[in-house]
PDB file of C-alpha atoms in Angstrom:
ATOM      1  CA  UNK M  52      13.517-110.757 -35.329  1.00  0.00           C
ATOM      2  CA  UNK M  53      13.831-113.989 -33.372  1.00  0.00           C
ATOM      3  CA  UNK M  54      17.631-113.636 -33.256  1.00  0.00           C
ATOM      4  CA  UNK M  55      19.407-116.962 -32.700  1.00  0.00           C
ATOM      5  CA  UNK M  56      17.187-119.942 -31.920  1.00  0.00           C
ATOM      6  CA  UNK M  57      18.217-123.395 -30.768  1.00  0.00           C
ATOM      7  CA  UNK M  58      16.343-126.660 -30.428  1.00  0.00           C
ATOM      8  CA  UNK M  59      15.940-128.677 -28.327  1.00  0.00           C
ATOM      9  CA  UNK M  60      16.331-126.905 -24.966  1.00  0.00           C
ATOM     10  CA  UNK M  61      17.091-130.123 -23.106  1.00  0.00           C
ATOM     11  CA  UNK M  62      18.015-133.641 -24.175  1.00  0.00           C
ATOM     12  CA  UNK M  63      19.128-136.839 -22.501  1.00  0.00           C
ATOM     13  CA  UNK M  64      21.030-139.317 -24.651  1.00  0.00           C
ATOM     14  CA  UNK M  65      22.288-142.797 -23.997  1.00  0.00           C
ATOM     15  CA  UNK M  66      25.915-143.625 -24.706  1.00  0.00           C
ATOM     16  CA  UNK M  67      26.377-144.390 -28.378  1.00  0.00           C
ATOM     17  CA  UNK M  68      23.273-142.545 -29.587  1.00  0.00           C
ATOM     18  CA  UNK M  69      23.441-139.747 -32.126  1.00  0.00           C
ATOM     19  CA  UNK M  70      21.572-136.485 -32.424  1.00  0.00           C
ATOM     20  CA  UNK M  71      21.528-133.157 -34.194  1.00  0.00           C
ATOM     21  CA  UNK M  72      21.347-129.831 -32.369  1.00  0.00           C
ATOM     22  CA  UNK M  73      19.577-127.255 -34.476  1.00  0.00           C
ATOM     23  CA  UNK M  74      20.569-123.595 -34.734  1.00  0.00           C
ATOM     24  CA  UNK M  75      19.056-120.867 -36.861  1.00  0.00           C
ATOM     25  CA  UNK M  76      19.509-117.092 -37.112  1.00  0.00           C
ATOM     26  CA  UNK M  77      17.426-114.519 -38.946  1.00  0.00           C
ATOM     27  CA  UNK M  78      19.868-111.588 -38.856  1.00  0.00           C
ATOM     28  CA  UNK M  79      21.652-112.439 -42.131  1.00  0.00           C
ATOM     29  CA  UNK M  80      24.918-112.942 -40.248  1.00  0.00           C
ATOM     30  CA  UNK M  81      27.745-114.543 -42.180  1.00  0.00           C
ATOM     31  CA  UNK M  82      29.603-116.017 -39.195  1.00  0.00           C
ATOM     32  CA  UNK M  83      28.134-118.764 -37.025  1.00  0.00           C
ATOM     33  CA  UNK M  84      29.697-120.669 -34.132  1.00  0.00           C
ATOM     34  CA  UNK M  85      29.136-123.638 -31.858  1.00  0.00           C
ATOM     35  CA  UNK M  86      30.459-123.566 -28.294  1.00  0.00           C
ATOM     36  CA  UNK M  87      30.235-125.957 -25.407  1.00  0.00           C
ATOM     37  CA  UNK M  88      30.267-124.832 -21.800  1.00  0.00           C
ATOM     38  CA  UNK M  89      30.924-127.338 -19.068  1.00  0.00           C
ATOM     39  CA  UNK M  90      29.632-126.519 -15.550  1.00  0.00           C
ATOM     40  CA  UNK M  91      31.501-123.583 -14.013  1.00  0.00           C
ATOM     41  CA  UNK M  92      33.770-123.285 -17.027  1.00  0.00           C
ATOM     42  CA  UNK M  93      34.283-121.009 -19.996  1.00  0.00           C
ATOM     43  CA  UNK M  94      33.242-121.300 -23.626  1.00  0.00           C
ATOM     44  CA  UNK M  95      35.107-123.717 -25.864  1.00  0.00           C
ATOM     45  CA  UNK M  96      34.765-123.339 -29.625  1.00  0.00           C
ATOM     46  CA  UNK M  97      33.735-126.558 -31.372  1.00  0.00           C
ATOM     47  CA  UNK M  98      33.232-125.444 -34.991  1.00  0.00           C
ATOM     48  CA  UNK M  99      32.580-122.222 -36.810  1.00  0.00           C
ATOM     49  CA  UNK M 100      31.458-121.137 -40.257  1.00  0.00           C
ATOM     50  CA  UNK M 101      32.296-117.986 -42.202  1.00  0.00           C
ATOM     51  CA  UNK M 102      29.494-118.468 -44.707  1.00  0.00           C
ATOM     52  CA  UNK M 103      27.301-121.031 -46.434  1.00  0.00           C
ATOM     53  CA  UNK M 104      29.357-124.038 -47.503  1.00  0.00           C
ATOM     54  CA  UNK M 105      32.416-123.099 -45.408  1.00  0.00           C
ATOM     55  CA  UNK M 106      33.161-124.584 -42.000  1.00  0.00           C
ATOM     56  CA  UNK M 107      36.285-124.950 -39.885  1.00  0.00           C
ATOM     57  CA  UNK M 108      37.340-126.637 -36.659  1.00  0.00           C
ATOM     58  CA  UNK M 109      37.627-124.890 -33.345  1.00  0.00           C
ATOM     59  CA  UNK M 110      39.587-126.104 -30.350  1.00  0.00           C
ATOM     60  CA  UNK M 111      37.404-129.138 -29.422  1.00  0.00           C
ATOM     61  CA  UNK M 112      35.936-130.614 -32.663  1.00  0.00           C
ATOM     62  CA  UNK M 113      36.371-134.325 -31.936  1.00  0.00           C
ATOM     63  CA  UNK M 114      33.075-136.212 -31.789  1.00  0.00           C
ATOM     64  CA  UNK M 115      31.142-133.499 -33.640  1.00  0.00           C
ATOM     65  CA  UNK M 116      30.302-132.568 -37.209  1.00  0.00           C
ATOM     66  CA  UNK M 117      28.691-129.517 -38.764  1.00  0.00           C
ATOM     67  CA  UNK M 118      27.295-128.363 -42.063  1.00  0.00           C
ATOM     68  CA  UNK M 119      26.217-124.964 -43.372  1.00  0.00           C
ATOM     69  CA  UNK M 120      24.038-125.306 -46.445  1.00  0.00           C
ATOM     70  CA  UNK M 121      22.261-121.970 -45.924  1.00  0.00           C
ATOM     71  CA  UNK M 122      23.118-118.644 -44.315  1.00  0.00           C
ATOM     72  CA  UNK M 123      20.427-119.179 -41.681  1.00  0.00           C
ATOM     73  CA  UNK M 124      21.079-122.709 -40.405  1.00  0.00           C
ATOM     74  CA  UNK M 125      24.099-124.293 -38.719  1.00  0.00           C
ATOM     75  CA  UNK M 126      23.274-127.728 -37.244  1.00  0.00           C
ATOM     76  CA  UNK M 127      25.704-129.589 -34.976  1.00  0.00           C
ATOM     77  CA  UNK M 128      25.785-133.370 -35.230  1.00  0.00           C
ATOM     78  CA  UNK M 129      26.899-135.605 -32.356  1.00  0.00           C
ATOM     79  CA  UNK M 130      27.858-139.101 -33.412  1.00  0.00           C
ATOM     80  CA  UNK M 131      28.244-141.906 -30.852  1.00  0.00           C
ATOM     81  CA  UNK M 132      27.497-139.780 -27.794  1.00  0.00           C
ATOM     82  CA  UNK M 133      29.844-140.147 -24.806  1.00  0.00           C
ATOM     83  CA  UNK M 134      29.477-138.941 -21.173  1.00  0.00           C
ATOM     84  CA  UNK M 135      32.287-136.434 -21.849  1.00  0.00           C
ATOM     85  CA  UNK M 136      29.890-134.626 -24.200  1.00  0.00           C
ATOM     86  CA  UNK M 137      27.551-133.750 -21.336  1.00  0.00           C
ATOM     87  CA  UNK M 138      27.503-129.969 -21.477  1.00  0.00           C
ATOM     88  CA  UNK M 139      25.523-126.882 -22.421  1.00  0.00           C
ATOM     89  CA  UNK M 140      25.827-126.094 -26.121  1.00  0.00           C
ATOM     90  CA  UNK M 141      25.530-122.526 -27.358  1.00  0.00           C
ATOM     91  CA  UNK M 142      25.157-121.465 -30.948  1.00  0.00           C
ATOM     92  CA  UNK M 143      26.115-117.893 -31.853  1.00  0.00           C
ATOM     93  CA  UNK M 144      26.236-115.668 -34.891  1.00  0.00           C
ATOM     94  CA  UNK M 145      27.950-112.438 -35.835  1.00  0.00           C
ATOM     95  CA  UNK M 146      28.460-110.161 -38.794  1.00  0.00           C
ATOM     96  CA  UNK M 147      31.937-109.633 -40.194  1.00  0.00           C
ATOM     97  CA  UNK M 148      31.741-106.589 -42.414  1.00  0.00           C
ATOM     98  CA  UNK M 149      34.005-105.633 -45.271  1.00  0.00           C
ATOM     99  CA  UNK M 150      37.533-104.826 -44.221  1.00  0.00           C
ATOM    100  CA  UNK M 151      37.488-107.529 -41.554  1.00  0.00           C
ATOM    101  CA  UNK M 152      35.435-105.558 -39.026  1.00  0.00           C
ATOM    102  CA  UNK M 153      34.120-107.834 -36.286  1.00  0.00           C
ATOM    103  CA  UNK M 154      30.888-107.185 -34.462  1.00  0.00           C
ATOM    104  CA  UNK M 155      29.291-108.696 -31.380  1.00  0.00           C
ATOM    105  CA  UNK M 156      28.227-112.307 -31.207  1.00  0.00           C
ATOM    106  CA  UNK M 157      24.580-113.022 -30.527  1.00  0.00           C
ATOM    107  CA  UNK M 158      24.034-116.226 -28.601  1.00  0.00           C
ATOM    108  CA  UNK M 159      21.137-118.633 -28.673  1.00  0.00           C
ATOM    109  CA  UNK M 160      19.486-119.787 -25.421  1.00  0.00           C
ATOM    110  CA  UNK M 161      21.519-123.008 -25.301  1.00  0.00           C
ATOM    111  CA  UNK M 162      20.842-126.742 -25.336  1.00  0.00           C
ATOM    112  CA  UNK M 163      21.486-128.662 -22.126  1.00  0.00           C
ATOM    113  CA  UNK M 164      22.668-132.149 -23.094  1.00  0.00           C
ATOM    114  CA  UNK M 165      23.187-135.063 -20.723  1.00  0.00           C
ATOM    115  CA  UNK M 166      24.745-138.329 -21.891  1.00  0.00           C
ATOM    116  CA  UNK M 167      24.132-141.305 -19.593  1.00  0.00           C
TER     117      UNK M 167
ATOM    118  CA  UNK Y 273      46.815-119.030 -32.312  1.00  0.00           C
ATOM    119  CA  UNK Y 274      45.386-116.393 -30.013  1.00  0.00           C
ATOM    120  CA  UNK Y 275      45.598-116.929 -26.246  1.00  0.00           C
ATOM    121  CA  UNK Y 276      43.503-114.846 -23.850  1.00  0.00           C
ATOM    122  CA  UNK Y 277      44.195-114.863 -20.118  1.00  0.00           C
ATOM    123  CA  UNK Y 278      41.682-113.405 -17.668  1.00  0.00           C
ATOM    124  CA  UNK Y 279      42.132-112.476 -14.013  1.00  0.00           C
ATOM    125  CA  UNK Y 280      40.883-112.839 -11.369  1.00  0.00           C
ATOM    126  CA  UNK Y 281      38.795-115.986 -11.652  1.00  0.00           C
ATOM    127  CA  UNK Y 282      36.586-114.858  -8.754  1.00  0.00           C
ATOM    128  CA  UNK Y 283      35.975-111.409  -7.329  1.00  0.00           C
ATOM    129  CA  UNK Y 284      33.869-110.332  -4.345  1.00  0.00           C
ATOM    130  CA  UNK Y 285      33.105-106.674  -3.741  1.00  0.00           C
ATOM    131  CA  UNK Y 286      30.820-104.721  -1.445  1.00  0.00           C
ATOM    132  CA  UNK Y 287      27.854-103.041  -3.061  1.00  0.00           C
ATOM    133  CA  UNK Y 288      28.868 -99.573  -4.205  1.00  0.00           C
ATOM    134  CA  UNK Y 289      32.547-100.438  -4.626  1.00  0.00           C
ATOM    135  CA  UNK Y 290      34.316-100.746  -7.980  1.00  0.00           C
ATOM    136  CA  UNK Y 291      35.311-103.983  -9.716  1.00  0.00           C
ATOM    137  CA  UNK Y 292      38.144-104.421 -12.205  1.00  0.00           C
ATOM    138  CA  UNK Y 293      38.733-107.457 -14.410  1.00  0.00           C
ATOM    139  CA  UNK Y 294      41.867-107.745 -16.536  1.00  0.00           C
ATOM    140  CA  UNK Y 295      42.659-109.654 -19.713  1.00  0.00           C
ATOM    141  CA  UNK Y 296      45.786-110.114 -21.772  1.00  0.00           C
ATOM    142  CA  UNK Y 297      46.014-111.386 -25.335  1.00  0.00           C
ATOM    143  CA  UNK Y 298      48.858-112.726 -27.429  1.00  0.00           C
ATOM    144  CA  UNK Y 299      48.041-111.936 -31.086  1.00  0.00           C
ATOM    145  CA  UNK Y 300      48.845-108.330 -31.969  1.00  0.00           C
ATOM    146  CA  UNK Y 301      46.528-108.675 -35.004  1.00  0.00           C
ATOM    147  CA  UNK Y 302      43.424-108.888 -32.764  1.00  0.00           C
ATOM    148  CA  UNK Y 303      41.303-105.816 -33.385  1.00  0.00           C
ATOM    149  CA  UNK Y 304      38.017-106.278 -31.518  1.00  0.00           C
ATOM    150  CA  UNK Y 305      37.630-106.836 -27.778  1.00  0.00           C
ATOM    151  CA  UNK Y 306      34.127-107.531 -26.446  1.00  0.00           C
ATOM    152  CA  UNK Y 307      33.025-108.218 -22.885  1.00  0.00           C
ATOM    153  CA  UNK Y 308      30.114-110.549 -22.183  1.00  0.00           C
ATOM    154  CA  UNK Y 309      28.045-111.009 -19.032  1.00  0.00           C
ATOM    155  CA  UNK Y 310      26.513-114.389 -18.286  1.00  0.00           C
ATOM    156  CA  UNK Y 311      23.949-114.724 -15.529  1.00  0.00           C
ATOM    157  CA  UNK Y 312      23.331-118.141 -14.019  1.00  0.00           C
ATOM    158  CA  UNK Y 313      21.556-120.418 -16.474  1.00  0.00           C
ATOM    159  CA  UNK Y 314      21.428-117.755 -19.160  1.00  0.00           C
ATOM    160  CA  UNK Y 315      23.248-117.084 -22.407  1.00  0.00           C
ATOM    161  CA  UNK Y 316      26.240-114.680 -22.621  1.00  0.00           C
ATOM    162  CA  UNK Y 317      25.268-111.147 -23.621  1.00  0.00           C
ATOM    163  CA  UNK Y 318      27.457-108.300 -24.771  1.00  0.00           C
ATOM    164  CA  UNK Y 319      27.840-105.465 -22.268  1.00  0.00           C
ATOM    165  CA  UNK Y 320      30.555-103.381 -23.900  1.00  0.00           C
ATOM    166  CA  UNK Y 321      33.169-103.682 -26.621  1.00  0.00           C
ATOM    167  CA  UNK Y 322      36.193-101.771 -27.867  1.00  0.00           C
ATOM    168  CA  UNK Y 323      38.085-101.721 -31.140  1.00  0.00           C
ATOM    169  CA  UNK Y 324      41.824-101.501 -31.584  1.00  0.00           C
ATOM    170  CA  UNK Y 325      41.742 -97.875 -32.750  1.00  0.00           C
ATOM    171  CA  UNK Y 326      40.244 -96.708 -29.437  1.00  0.00           C
ATOM    172  CA  UNK Y 327      41.923 -96.597 -26.020  1.00  0.00           C
ATOM    173  CA  UNK Y 328      38.896 -96.253 -23.769  1.00  0.00           C
ATOM    174  CA  UNK Y 329      35.127 -96.545 -23.949  1.00  0.00           C
ATOM    175  CA  UNK Y 330      32.505 -95.839 -21.318  1.00  0.00           C
ATOM    176  CA  UNK Y 331      28.824 -96.694 -20.991  1.00  0.00           C
ATOM    177  CA  UNK Y 332      27.260 -95.436 -17.759  1.00  0.00           C
ATOM    178  CA  UNK Y 333      28.827 -97.485 -14.925  1.00  0.00           C
ATOM    179  CA  UNK Y 334      30.874 -99.687 -17.235  1.00  0.00           C
ATOM    180  CA  UNK Y 335      34.153 -98.789 -18.930  1.00  0.00           C
ATOM    181  CA  UNK Y 336      36.764-100.675 -20.898  1.00  0.00           C
ATOM    182  CA  UNK Y 337      40.376 -99.682 -21.493  1.00  0.00           C
ATOM    183  CA  UNK Y 338      42.762-101.083 -24.083  1.00  0.00           C
ATOM    184  CA  UNK Y 339      46.551-100.941 -24.117  1.00  0.00           C
ATOM    185  CA  UNK Y 340      47.660-102.289 -27.501  1.00  0.00           C
ATOM    186  CA  UNK Y 341      51.353-101.970 -26.734  1.00  0.00           C
ATOM    187  CA  UNK Y 342      51.069-104.140 -23.631  1.00  0.00           C
ATOM    188  CA  UNK Y 343      48.345-106.288 -25.191  1.00  0.00           C
ATOM    189  CA  UNK Y 344      45.946-105.985 -22.292  1.00  0.00           C
ATOM    190  CA  UNK Y 345      42.440-104.675 -21.751  1.00  0.00           C
ATOM    191  CA  UNK Y 346      40.340-104.202 -18.636  1.00  0.00           C
ATOM    192  CA  UNK Y 347      36.705-103.952 -17.599  1.00  0.00           C
ATOM    193  CA  UNK Y 348      35.801-101.426 -14.910  1.00  0.00           C
ATOM    194  CA  UNK Y 349      32.442-101.464 -13.140  1.00  0.00           C
ATOM    195  CA  UNK Y 350      31.771 -98.582 -10.774  1.00  0.00           C
ATOM    196  CA  UNK Y 351      29.097 -98.311  -8.077  1.00  0.00           C
ATOM    197  CA  UNK Y 352      28.461-102.039  -8.222  1.00  0.00           C
ATOM    198  CA  UNK Y 353      24.954-103.358  -7.564  1.00  0.00           C
ATOM    199  CA  UNK Y 354      23.742-106.863  -6.619  1.00  0.00           C
ATOM    200  CA  UNK Y 355      22.426-107.333 -10.168  1.00  0.00           C
ATOM    201  CA  UNK Y 356      25.999-107.016 -11.443  1.00  0.00           C
ATOM    202  CA  UNK Y 357      26.668-110.442  -9.903  1.00  0.00           C
ATOM    203  CA  UNK Y 358      27.426-112.779 -12.821  1.00  0.00           C
ATOM    204  CA  UNK Y 359      30.271-114.343 -14.772  1.00  0.00           C
ATOM    205  CA  UNK Y 360      32.106-111.963 -17.088  1.00  0.00           C
ATOM    206  CA  UNK Y 361      34.056-113.088 -20.151  1.00  0.00           C
ATOM    207  CA  UNK Y 362      36.524-111.071 -22.169  1.00  0.00           C
ATOM    208  CA  UNK Y 363      37.349-111.984 -25.767  1.00  0.00           C
ATOM    209  CA  UNK Y 364      39.817-111.037 -28.484  1.00  0.00           C
ATOM    210  CA  UNK Y 365      38.978-111.282 -32.181  1.00  0.00           C
ATOM    211  CA  UNK Y 366      40.956-111.406 -35.385  1.00  0.00           C
ATOM    212  CA  UNK Y 367      40.207-114.318 -37.676  1.00  0.00           C
ATOM    213  CA  UNK Y 368      38.516-116.166 -34.829  1.00  0.00           C
ATOM    214  CA  UNK Y 369      37.081-115.163 -31.488  1.00  0.00           C
ATOM    215  CA  UNK Y 370      38.971-116.388 -28.426  1.00  0.00           C
ATOM    216  CA  UNK Y 371      37.342-116.107 -25.018  1.00  0.00           C
ATOM    217  CA  UNK Y 372      38.960-115.725 -21.630  1.00  0.00           C
ATOM    218  CA  UNK Y 373      38.189-118.236 -18.901  1.00  0.00           C
ATOM    219  CA  UNK Y 374      35.724-115.980 -17.085  1.00  0.00           C
ATOM    220  CA  UNK Y 375      35.490-114.055 -13.814  1.00  0.00           C
ATOM    221  CA  UNK Y 376      32.752-114.788 -11.312  1.00  0.00           C
ATOM    222  CA  UNK Y 377      31.784-111.471  -9.749  1.00  0.00           C
ATOM    223  CA  UNK Y 378      29.854-111.447  -6.505  1.00  0.00           C
ATOM    224  CA  UNK Y 379      28.454-108.141  -5.242  1.00  0.00           C
ATOM    225  CA  UNK Y 380      27.666-108.343  -1.533  1.00  0.00           C
ATOM    226  CA  UNK Y 381      24.721-106.176  -0.440  1.00  0.00           C
TER     227      UNK Y 381
END
């Protein structure tokens, strides 16, 4: 299993440009998440999904959009990039089993994004 | 919503000493408490977790304790080694996962 994969690894954007960060998992996990991590800081939840077709906002959703058309893929869209979106973006997935039993999150390798 | 506080933010210990990191949470419905280790430039990885029906769990040099009444849980690392140097995050899960702000652990050889 590849686990959680993310592309690209690095990207530089100009202010106002748009891009999509790709995330895929091959573990058949129902839950998927997008986090951003600013230098020296913790993980902030942007969006999450509990299954295909269902997404919900985290604590910092402004400036981002997501979709979940399949179990495997959870792309994050940045519209009109701003310098404040310079960060490392981590995608993660986990399996919530019946009865509401959480399990560990598996993280992708991250995408380092710089907006100039 | 859930609020997770983590202390200390930085911790320096001599090699061989023990390290303790503490977290508190606010939502009594949280039932899963993982700890992640993040080395510089790498992704977070699970090192140990505990569920709400267990009070303590140990895995070699790492242990976690949970006090549901007080709503706090702690990570204990014994016989610390230089490779334990990293940032450690606690988290509490119910309908969503909420992470603590992280503790930067430095083990001095």
